[in-house]
Each structure stands twice: as C-alpha cells, then as structure tokens.
Amino acid sequence: MLQGYAGRMLFVDLSRGEIQEEPLDAEMARKFLGNYGIGAKVIYDQQEGGVDPLGPENILGFVTGPLVGVRVPFGIRTVVVGKSPLTGTWGDASSGGGFAPELKRAGYDAVFFTGISEKPMYLWVSDGRAELRAANHLWGLDTTQTEEALRRELGDRRVHIVSIGPAGEKCSLIACPIIDQYHAPGRSGLGAVMGSKRLKAVVARGTQDIPMADGERLREMTREAMQSMSARIGSNPPEITKYGTCGGTAASVFSGDCPVKNWAGVGEEVFKTAERISDESVIAYQVQAVTCPGCPVACNGIVRVETGPYALPGTAKPEYETLGAFGAMLLNDNLESIIWCNNICDRYGLDTISVGSAIAFATECYEKGLISQSEADGLDLRWGNHKAIAALTEKIARREGFGEVLADGVKVAAERIGRGSGAYAMHIHGQELPMHDPKRARARGQVLRLGLAYQTDATPGRHTASTEDISRAYNATGMCGMGRWSFRESVGQDRLGELLLAVTGVEYSSEDLEVVGGRIASIRQAFNLREGLSPRDFRLPERITGHPPFQTGPLAGVSLDMDTAVREHFQSMRWDPETGRPRRDLLERLGGLEEVIADLYAG
C-alpha cells in the first residue's frame, strides 16, 4: 500500500461522460513524487505531440503531492498541468487554497480530463466517489457566484472548488482557474483549456485519512516546526506575516527589481509614489488575515474599500505581482483601482500579471501613436490613468471592444495591431514576464538564475521556476514556496528527506532528491522538444536583457549575455547546448524515462 498518497487517480473523458479510476503506480510516485512531476509523466506517456491545446486530445490535470493533506505546514499546493494554449509549450500553474488537500482526502492524488463535453459540466468528488454533473446553470457566472451556487446546491460549505469564470469560458488565452475564490494558478492560460472542454468546475470534499509511514515522527516534526515558527512570528513577526507579498513593493520598484512603465522606466525617476501601493498603504485596507489550511504565515487577506468608484465590501488583498502589474508597470499609484482590477481578475478568472502587462503594452502603443483613442473605445490610455485601466480590465475580462484585442495576451495583441507594435510586447514565447527584472541579479554580482529560469524552464517566463534540481523536487512534494523561503530551517529543503521518510517510508538523500528534480526537468523539456521547439525559440526581449542598457538608476549599464548563460547552463545540466536535448547517458542515469529516450533517440 502506498503511504503518503491517496493511491488513486481519476481519468475523466468529457466527450463520453465516462470516469475511470486507476491506482497510482508506486514506482512512478517514488520517481516523480507528485504535482508537476507526476503530471508531466502521465501526460507525456498518454498524449501525442502536436495536439491542439484547445482540442479534445489535450490532457488537463489537477495534481497533488505527497506532503499535501498530511498536516505538514505549507503542504497545500494544487498544480494544474497541460499543454499551454498561450505558449504552445508544457504548461503548469501552482496555487494555494484548500483544493489539493481536499481532493487527496477525498481519495485521489490527481484527476485528469480529456475530450470536450457537449454541454457545461462540473466534477463532484467526495470520499472515493466521482460524478459528472450538468453545469448549464453555472455557465456565465463569475467564480464567486459559481462557488456560492455550488455550496448551496451541494449543501456543504466545507467543499473546496476550482472553477473558471467568463474569461475561461470564452477561452481567453490569459484565463486561469480560481481556487476557493481568491487563489489563482495564473500562468500558462490553463483556464482556457477548462473553457474549451466546457469544464466549469471541480469540487472536492473528503474526510479520509492519508496513510502515514511514521505518523508519530511526522507529528513530532510538525510540532517542532510549528513551535519554531510560532516563536519567530510571536517575538518578531516577519514581513511576510505582517504584509503578505505586498510588503516591499516600493523597495522593489526603487531597487530595480520591479519593472516600471512596461519595462522601459527607472522606478526612482518615474514612479516616485510607489509607497502608495506598498506595505502599510495596502494593509490599511485589510479587514481580515486569511491563511491556507495548516499554514502559519497567513500571507493572504481580505481588504475593503468603503466608498468611491472602487468601493468593494470585501475582496482579496492584492499580492506583489498584481501591484507590480497594475501599479508600477502602468505608473498607477491609485491603490483602490488596483484592488478593483484584482477583484475583476479573480471573478472572471484572469492572470493579473498578463492583464496588467497587456494594458501596459496598449498604453505604450497609445503613447507611440500606434493606436488611437477611438480604437481604444474612447479610453484615454495615458500612463497612470486609473479610470482607463479599470475600464480596460473589464473589457478584457468580457472580451468586449478593444478588450478583445488584448484578451489573448501581448503576443497575439501585437499580431492583431501590427504597425511595429511587437517592439513593445514584453513576453517570452507568448508568456508575459513576471514583476522581477533579471538584470538586478547581475547588478548585484549574482548569477543569472532568474533570467535562466525565464528562458530555459519548460514553462517560459516564470519567477517561481528553479534552475536547481533540488528545488524542483521540493515543488513536486506539494509544499508552498513560503515554507522554503520563510522558514527554511523548520521545513525547508534541508529537512525534506526527513519529512518524506516519515510520510512515505521512502528514504530520499539529497542526491536522490536531485535525481528526482533532474528527472522532472528532463521530462518537461522532452515535452517541448516533442512539440518541435528548440532553445532558439525562447528569447527574452532586448529591453529586458538591457540592450541597450539603462543610463541611470540601479540597473544603469547592466546588460545580460543570455546566449552564453543559456549555453553554460545547458552544459551544466548535461543537455545539448544547441538543441536543448538531454544527453542519453543522463536520461539513462536518471531512470524512469524510457519513453523519453525512445522519442529523443529513436534509431
């Protein structure tokens, strides 16, 4: 019997309305752990290359990990996996909330969907049972309305839900699912895949215990970790507990970390009022701290805007990436408008990074005279015009008017507008860039890990991606990054093997975990190679690599030689520096990649 896992997976064929249950293969679990590891293995083995991301053959998965749902602090991540319609690459997106622990306690480590339903459906999973139900009455509702309707229909407020809003239903390529109202696995456009399949939601409710290898040892380690964290939080609350990720937004702007004015500005010169969207300014609106199940940090929160055009009775506190995208990128210091835009994205199911970036792109096109005010539906797209930003966010969410032009991201928008607008579309292979400038590491004399992550990870343009195999293994367990970044000595990578031993009964040394991470990196890379992609297809815009460099500010004179960095990185990974293909001897040493070897080295 598998320990630390529910031991079963669901495969749902939406075209036929059929649900099949399969045991989780113990060897696969040992070699790939969970989350995007198991997700990549299942999809690579069962899906051919070249499928339409919005077609019936694309497999969409929701996957948990071995440290999810077992009362380990930070063990809460849901990973959504599938071929990205936004980039055409391997796609995965991770989020907190309570869905993954609930799915696992309902009896399943993962659920995968194929096909396209004739009518909207949702999947109801409860304690070892799964049922497809009609969702016609939910189609057209936003995510908050959908969750409320499902809780009433099922008569249980304790269910956890992942759903799409109207943006996903209309297959916006920057749409994402929303988990428990406020948590967004935002990247890769996988909300559009749900919409294309007419899958409105997945709902989970579970009461089953997960079998543990050494429950007493796990409880001891958990108590030890929680006591350590409680002592730190109680005596000197870390910034992440006090503010969430909004803390330090202004500091990021002024240090050059946070991009400004569509990556073209210097924060200390053109966005001097960044404090208005940072730290104390944000939590002044907070009425309640919110935590994911079992997390001691409580980095989330509910905010309220009492009066004015952006009044809201209660909505999610905007995180750093959202403040950067709707604030610094647009020179917008009106915090209430950012809260409003964040609420729209949560309700319609949109990636805030991509939406803010799309508006920044449009604003620069407007500034350069490439689009007129009439083409922008009469909106005056000046930098910092919060009224126009809020209005355009709603248009993107509804795919209305000029919002239709932007609703599939900046790459597609530039193709629609033409007129040389591609010069202002900041993306890598279709994915808008996060709110962290990779030049800052070079300015501080550090290695180019962030730039390499943006350009070499199988999911391009990710600030949460890692260039280290041990971090990939950590992610595959289902642990939140907050555990690694905030309380490393308690539950971080140095104790990951101990936790896995207590939960699964399998011994993982640091070297073993590096092998797991390398295996995951290789199979995700092989997915992209099978799609006909090569390293030459992934290039950061010259503006982002500092060509030409800024003349002033903290990043003055800094440029990145990404060609050399990528070549050296691939050599260190034992991947071919020209093709990106993992070497055969590496794949054989990693093990568990027989299908990859057959595909990459056939004949």
XYZ file of C-alpha atoms in Angstrom, residues 105-499:
395
model
C -8.656 13.386 1.438
C -11.498 12.633 -0.963
C -9.417 9.681 -2.135
C -7.462 10.883 -5.168
C -3.955 12.163 -5.810
C -4.870 13.554 -9.211
C -7.645 13.950 -11.738
C -7.049 14.192 -15.480
C -9.522 15.314 -18.142
C -9.657 14.579 -21.867
C -12.268 15.308 -24.515
C -14.816 18.081 -24.856
C -18.256 17.917 -23.302
C -21.318 18.783 -25.386
C -22.628 20.913 -22.539
C -21.083 22.528 -19.465
C -20.243 20.094 -16.687
C -18.622 20.020 -13.285
C -16.970 17.121 -11.487
C -18.079 16.323 -7.941
C -15.569 14.242 -5.955
C -16.480 13.056 -2.468
C -14.868 10.321 -0.359
C -13.993 7.854 -3.085
C -16.848 8.731 -5.449
C -16.786 10.914 -8.537
C -19.698 12.134 -10.618
C -20.067 14.441 -13.607
C -22.974 16.855 -13.208
C -24.575 19.382 -15.531
C -23.348 22.950 -15.156
C -25.616 24.783 -17.599
C -26.953 26.844 -14.718
C -23.401 27.859 -13.759
C -22.171 28.841 -17.210
C -21.787 32.594 -17.403
C -21.393 33.049 -13.644
C -18.203 34.501 -12.232
C -16.090 32.372 -9.903
C -17.520 33.811 -6.688
C -21.086 33.264 -7.911
C -20.140 29.761 -9.057
C -18.740 28.811 -5.673
C -21.767 30.149 -3.823
C -24.140 28.299 -6.169
C -22.250 25.020 -5.781
C -22.130 25.239 -1.997
C -25.890 25.803 -1.923
C -26.505 23.004 -4.405
C -24.327 20.510 -2.532
C -25.489 21.676 0.883
C -21.959 21.816 2.254
C -19.954 24.954 2.981
C -16.823 22.874 3.539
C -16.287 21.880 -0.081
C -13.271 23.271 -1.919
C -13.654 24.384 -5.514
C -11.576 25.156 -8.555
C -13.604 26.919 -11.238
C -13.406 29.223 -14.221
C -15.210 32.475 -14.819
C -16.441 34.019 -18.079
C -12.872 34.665 -19.310
C -12.121 30.947 -19.247
C -15.486 30.131 -20.810
C -14.596 32.439 -23.712
C -11.160 30.808 -23.972
C -9.111 33.904 -23.274
C -5.537 32.677 -23.563
C -4.614 34.509 -20.343
C -7.505 32.959 -18.395
C -6.851 30.869 -15.321
C -8.816 28.747 -12.860
C -9.586 30.216 -9.462
C -9.393 28.122 -6.292
C -11.551 28.957 -3.285
C -12.461 32.388 -4.633
C -9.065 34.105 -4.302
C -6.263 31.704 -5.257
C -5.091 31.758 -8.871
C -2.910 29.191 -10.648
C -2.484 32.035 -13.077
C 0.144 31.163 -15.636
C 0.007 29.153 -18.900
C -3.590 30.068 -19.805
C -4.985 26.780 -18.499
C -8.333 28.394 -17.706
C -8.866 28.488 -21.464
C -8.335 24.725 -21.583
C -11.073 24.259 -18.986
C -13.317 26.519 -21.032
C -12.604 24.666 -24.258
C -13.586 21.411 -22.552
C -16.711 23.055 -21.087
C -15.482 22.070 -17.656
C -16.846 24.723 -15.320
C -15.530 23.405 -12.023
C -14.096 20.576 -9.980
C -15.468 20.280 -6.453
C -13.922 18.162 -3.701
C -14.993 17.097 -0.229
C -13.063 14.495 1.715
C -12.840 13.090 5.208
C -10.446 10.198 4.647
C -7.114 9.927 6.428
C -3.950 9.543 4.383
C -1.853 6.533 5.494
C 1.472 7.553 7.005
C 4.693 5.569 7.292
C 5.521 7.047 10.695
C 2.693 9.221 11.924
C 4.255 9.819 15.318
C 7.521 11.042 13.820
C 5.611 13.289 11.435
C 3.583 14.768 14.299
C 6.790 15.336 16.246
C 8.428 17.111 13.300
C 5.309 19.167 12.657
C 5.070 20.252 16.317
C 8.737 21.164 16.280
C 8.360 23.191 13.114
C 5.197 24.958 14.282
C 6.750 25.840 17.648
C 9.786 27.264 15.902
C 7.666 29.276 13.521
C 5.256 30.452 16.224
C 8.170 31.680 18.323
C 9.547 33.665 15.427
C 6.173 35.079 14.446
C 5.286 35.940 18.028
C 8.515 37.658 19.016
C 9.338 39.388 15.761
C 6.689 38.927 13.049
C 8.415 38.517 9.691
C 7.413 40.867 6.922
C 5.607 38.112 5.029
C 3.282 37.512 8.005
C 2.557 41.185 8.562
C 2.103 42.273 4.967
C 1.937 39.212 2.741
C 3.755 39.616 -0.545
C 2.700 43.278 -0.840
C 5.470 44.092 1.631
C 8.466 45.620 -0.070
C 6.710 46.543 -3.305
C 8.066 50.087 -3.180
C 11.518 48.820 -2.286
C 11.400 46.547 -5.325
C 10.440 49.476 -7.525
C 13.299 51.638 -6.287
C 15.892 48.840 -6.358
C 15.172 47.996 -9.970
C 13.633 44.618 -9.163
C 10.083 45.599 -10.140
C 9.683 46.665 -13.787
C 8.256 50.116 -14.391
C 6.451 51.664 -17.375
C 6.290 48.455 -19.412
C 9.914 47.631 -18.519
C 11.133 50.932 -20.005
C 11.343 53.170 -16.925
C 13.524 53.690 -13.878
C 11.378 53.477 -10.762
C 13.134 56.117 -8.683
C 12.682 58.592 -11.534
C 9.216 57.953 -12.978
C 7.303 56.250 -10.137
C 8.324 58.126 -7.026
C 4.958 57.480 -5.341
C 5.355 53.703 -5.188
C 4.840 53.757 -1.391
C 1.149 54.392 -2.072
C 0.784 50.797 -3.323
C 3.062 49.086 -0.794
C 3.291 47.817 2.774
C 1.263 49.914 5.229
C -0.741 51.526 2.447
C -2.085 48.125 1.461
C -2.784 46.631 4.865
C -4.595 49.820 5.861
C -7.448 48.343 3.796
C -7.150 44.862 5.306
C -10.022 43.713 7.499
C -9.056 40.071 7.908
C -5.963 37.896 7.571
C -6.501 34.712 5.583
C -4.447 31.542 5.657
C -4.379 28.393 3.572
C -5.194 25.215 5.551
C -2.442 24.430 8.037
C -0.263 27.411 7.120
C 1.120 29.546 9.981
C 2.062 32.515 7.784
C -1.354 33.853 6.700
C 0.095 35.875 3.827
C -3.346 36.387 2.284
C -6.007 38.795 3.437
C -9.389 40.355 2.801
C -9.484 44.081 2.053
C -12.395 46.504 1.941
C -12.857 49.760 0.053
C -15.533 51.720 1.846
C -16.537 54.436 -0.610
C -15.895 55.858 -4.044
C -15.957 54.389 -7.545
C -13.956 51.345 -6.444
C -15.969 50.502 -3.341
C -15.973 46.785 -2.503
C -17.360 45.148 0.649
C -14.611 42.539 0.732
C -12.127 41.077 -1.743
C -8.641 39.608 -1.875
C -5.656 41.686 -0.867
C -3.550 42.263 -3.996
C -0.242 40.432 -3.985
C 3.100 41.790 -5.127
C 2.796 40.599 -8.735
C -0.606 42.263 -9.050
C 0.641 45.511 -7.515
C 3.553 45.477 -9.930
C 1.428 44.693 -12.973
C -1.422 47.147 -12.311
C 0.727 49.660 -10.449
C 4.380 50.081 -11.380
C 4.033 48.790 -14.941
C 1.334 51.421 -15.557
C 2.638 54.208 -13.266
C -0.636 53.848 -11.373
C -0.479 54.767 -7.683
C -4.235 54.586 -7.104
C -4.361 51.546 -4.824
C -8.157 51.333 -4.779
C -8.210 50.916 -8.559
C -5.664 48.087 -8.261
C -7.853 46.354 -5.669
C -10.775 46.768 -8.081
C -8.838 45.300 -11.020
C -7.629 42.404 -8.881
C -11.236 41.650 -7.956
C -12.260 41.641 -11.620
C -9.469 39.196 -12.459
C -10.424 36.880 -9.584
C -14.087 36.875 -10.534
C -13.597 36.459 -14.281
C -10.626 34.114 -13.905
C -7.653 36.015 -15.340
C -3.917 36.112 -14.694
C -3.218 39.533 -13.193
C 0.378 39.576 -14.470
C -0.792 39.073 -18.036
C -3.696 41.531 -17.837
C -1.571 44.309 -16.343
C 1.143 43.641 -18.905
C -1.382 43.733 -21.741
C -2.644 47.137 -20.603
C 0.944 48.400 -20.264
C 1.607 47.236 -23.815
C -1.512 49.021 -25.039
C -0.578 52.167 -23.126
C 2.832 52.310 -24.755
C 1.292 51.707 -28.170
C -1.078 54.597 -27.445
C 1.816 56.808 -26.346
C 3.717 55.995 -29.551
C 0.696 56.755 -31.726
C 0.221 53.163 -32.904
C -3.374 53.040 -31.665
C -5.812 55.923 -31.411
C -8.242 56.790 -28.657
C -11.133 55.781 -30.874
C -9.523 52.368 -31.482
C -9.238 52.031 -27.707
C -13.005 52.503 -27.340
C -12.566 56.139 -26.383
C -10.299 55.371 -23.422
C -7.510 57.828 -22.740
C -4.684 55.351 -22.202
C -2.244 57.727 -20.570
C 0.243 56.329 -18.076
C -1.329 56.274 -14.633
C -4.920 56.891 -15.769
C -6.546 54.553 -13.269
C -10.039 55.066 -14.661
C -8.957 53.861 -18.101
C -7.012 50.967 -16.555
C -10.066 49.763 -14.610
C -12.348 50.143 -17.630
C -9.967 48.265 -19.929
C -9.567 45.470 -17.372
C -13.328 44.921 -17.501
C -13.277 44.960 -21.307
C -10.523 42.331 -21.371
C -12.472 40.203 -18.889
C -15.559 40.320 -21.098
C -13.716 40.217 -24.448
C -15.537 43.380 -25.419
C -14.366 46.035 -27.874
C -10.661 46.768 -27.562
C -10.564 44.206 -24.748
C -10.969 41.527 -27.411
C -7.665 42.639 -28.949
C -5.828 42.174 -25.644
C -7.643 39.144 -24.222
C -5.161 36.594 -25.579
C -2.013 38.276 -24.298
C 0.517 40.701 -25.699
C 1.993 38.424 -28.374
C -1.382 37.907 -30.052
C -2.349 41.548 -29.446
C 0.775 42.733 -31.275
C -0.085 40.465 -34.186
C -3.591 41.926 -34.308
C -2.455 45.549 -34.095
C 0.639 45.291 -36.286
C 2.290 48.671 -37.092
C 5.522 47.626 -35.351
C 3.768 47.160 -32.014
C 5.647 43.919 -31.352
C 8.576 46.030 -30.126
C 6.512 46.866 -27.028
C 5.134 43.383 -26.323
C 7.149 42.102 -23.371
C 6.848 38.315 -23.386
C 8.804 35.146 -23.936
C 7.177 32.713 -26.345
C 3.796 34.238 -25.588
C 4.026 34.390 -21.793
C 4.095 37.833 -20.230
C 7.039 38.352 -17.885
C 6.652 38.461 -14.090
C 7.390 41.518 -11.988
C 11.074 40.793 -11.339
C 13.859 42.175 -13.512
C 16.562 39.560 -14.221
C 19.154 42.327 -14.645
C 19.066 43.061 -10.923
C 20.964 39.866 -10.103
C 23.764 40.886 -12.452
C 23.800 44.373 -10.936
C 24.408 42.743 -7.537
C 27.137 40.478 -8.857
C 24.971 37.342 -8.689
C 24.401 34.553 -11.195
C 21.585 34.890 -13.710
C 19.218 32.351 -12.136
C 16.099 34.420 -12.784
C 16.941 35.142 -16.408
C 17.783 31.468 -16.917
C 14.505 30.434 -15.301
C 12.602 32.802 -17.596
C 14.315 31.500 -20.710
C 15.117 27.827 -20.071
C 12.302 26.427 -17.949
C 9.771 24.316 -19.841
C 7.153 26.880 -18.831
C 8.790 30.123 -20.021
C 8.666 33.360 -18.076
C 8.307 32.052 -14.504
C 9.772 33.747 -11.457
C 8.853 30.691 -9.368
C 10.698 28.280 -11.666
C 14.028 26.966 -10.499
C 17.361 26.260 -12.140
C 18.171 23.812 -9.339
C 17.072 20.183 -9.319
C 16.626 20.084 -5.532
C 14.080 22.913 -5.754
C 12.130 21.058 -8.432
C 11.873 18.089 -6.083
C 10.680 20.392 -3.305
C 7.978 21.794 -5.574
C 6.881 18.286 -6.556
C 6.059 17.413 -2.937
C 3.242 19.967 -2.842
C 4.964 22.326 -0.414
C 4.398 26.056 -0.783
C 7.376 28.248 -1.549
C 6.679 30.160 1.650
C 7.927 27.137 3.570
C 11.226 27.209 1.717
C 11.678 30.983 1.662
C 10.342 31.958 5.071
C 11.145 29.091 7.427
C 13.805 27.032 5.726
C 15.359 25.719 8.922
C 11.971 24.323 10.034
C 10.535 22.614 6.951
C 12.823 23.628 4.112
C 14.992 21.631 1.768
C 17.444 20.616 4.485
C 14.686 18.567 6.165
C 12.773 17.496 3.095
C 14.155 13.957 3.122
C 13.151 13.541 6.782
C 9.609 14.657 6.058
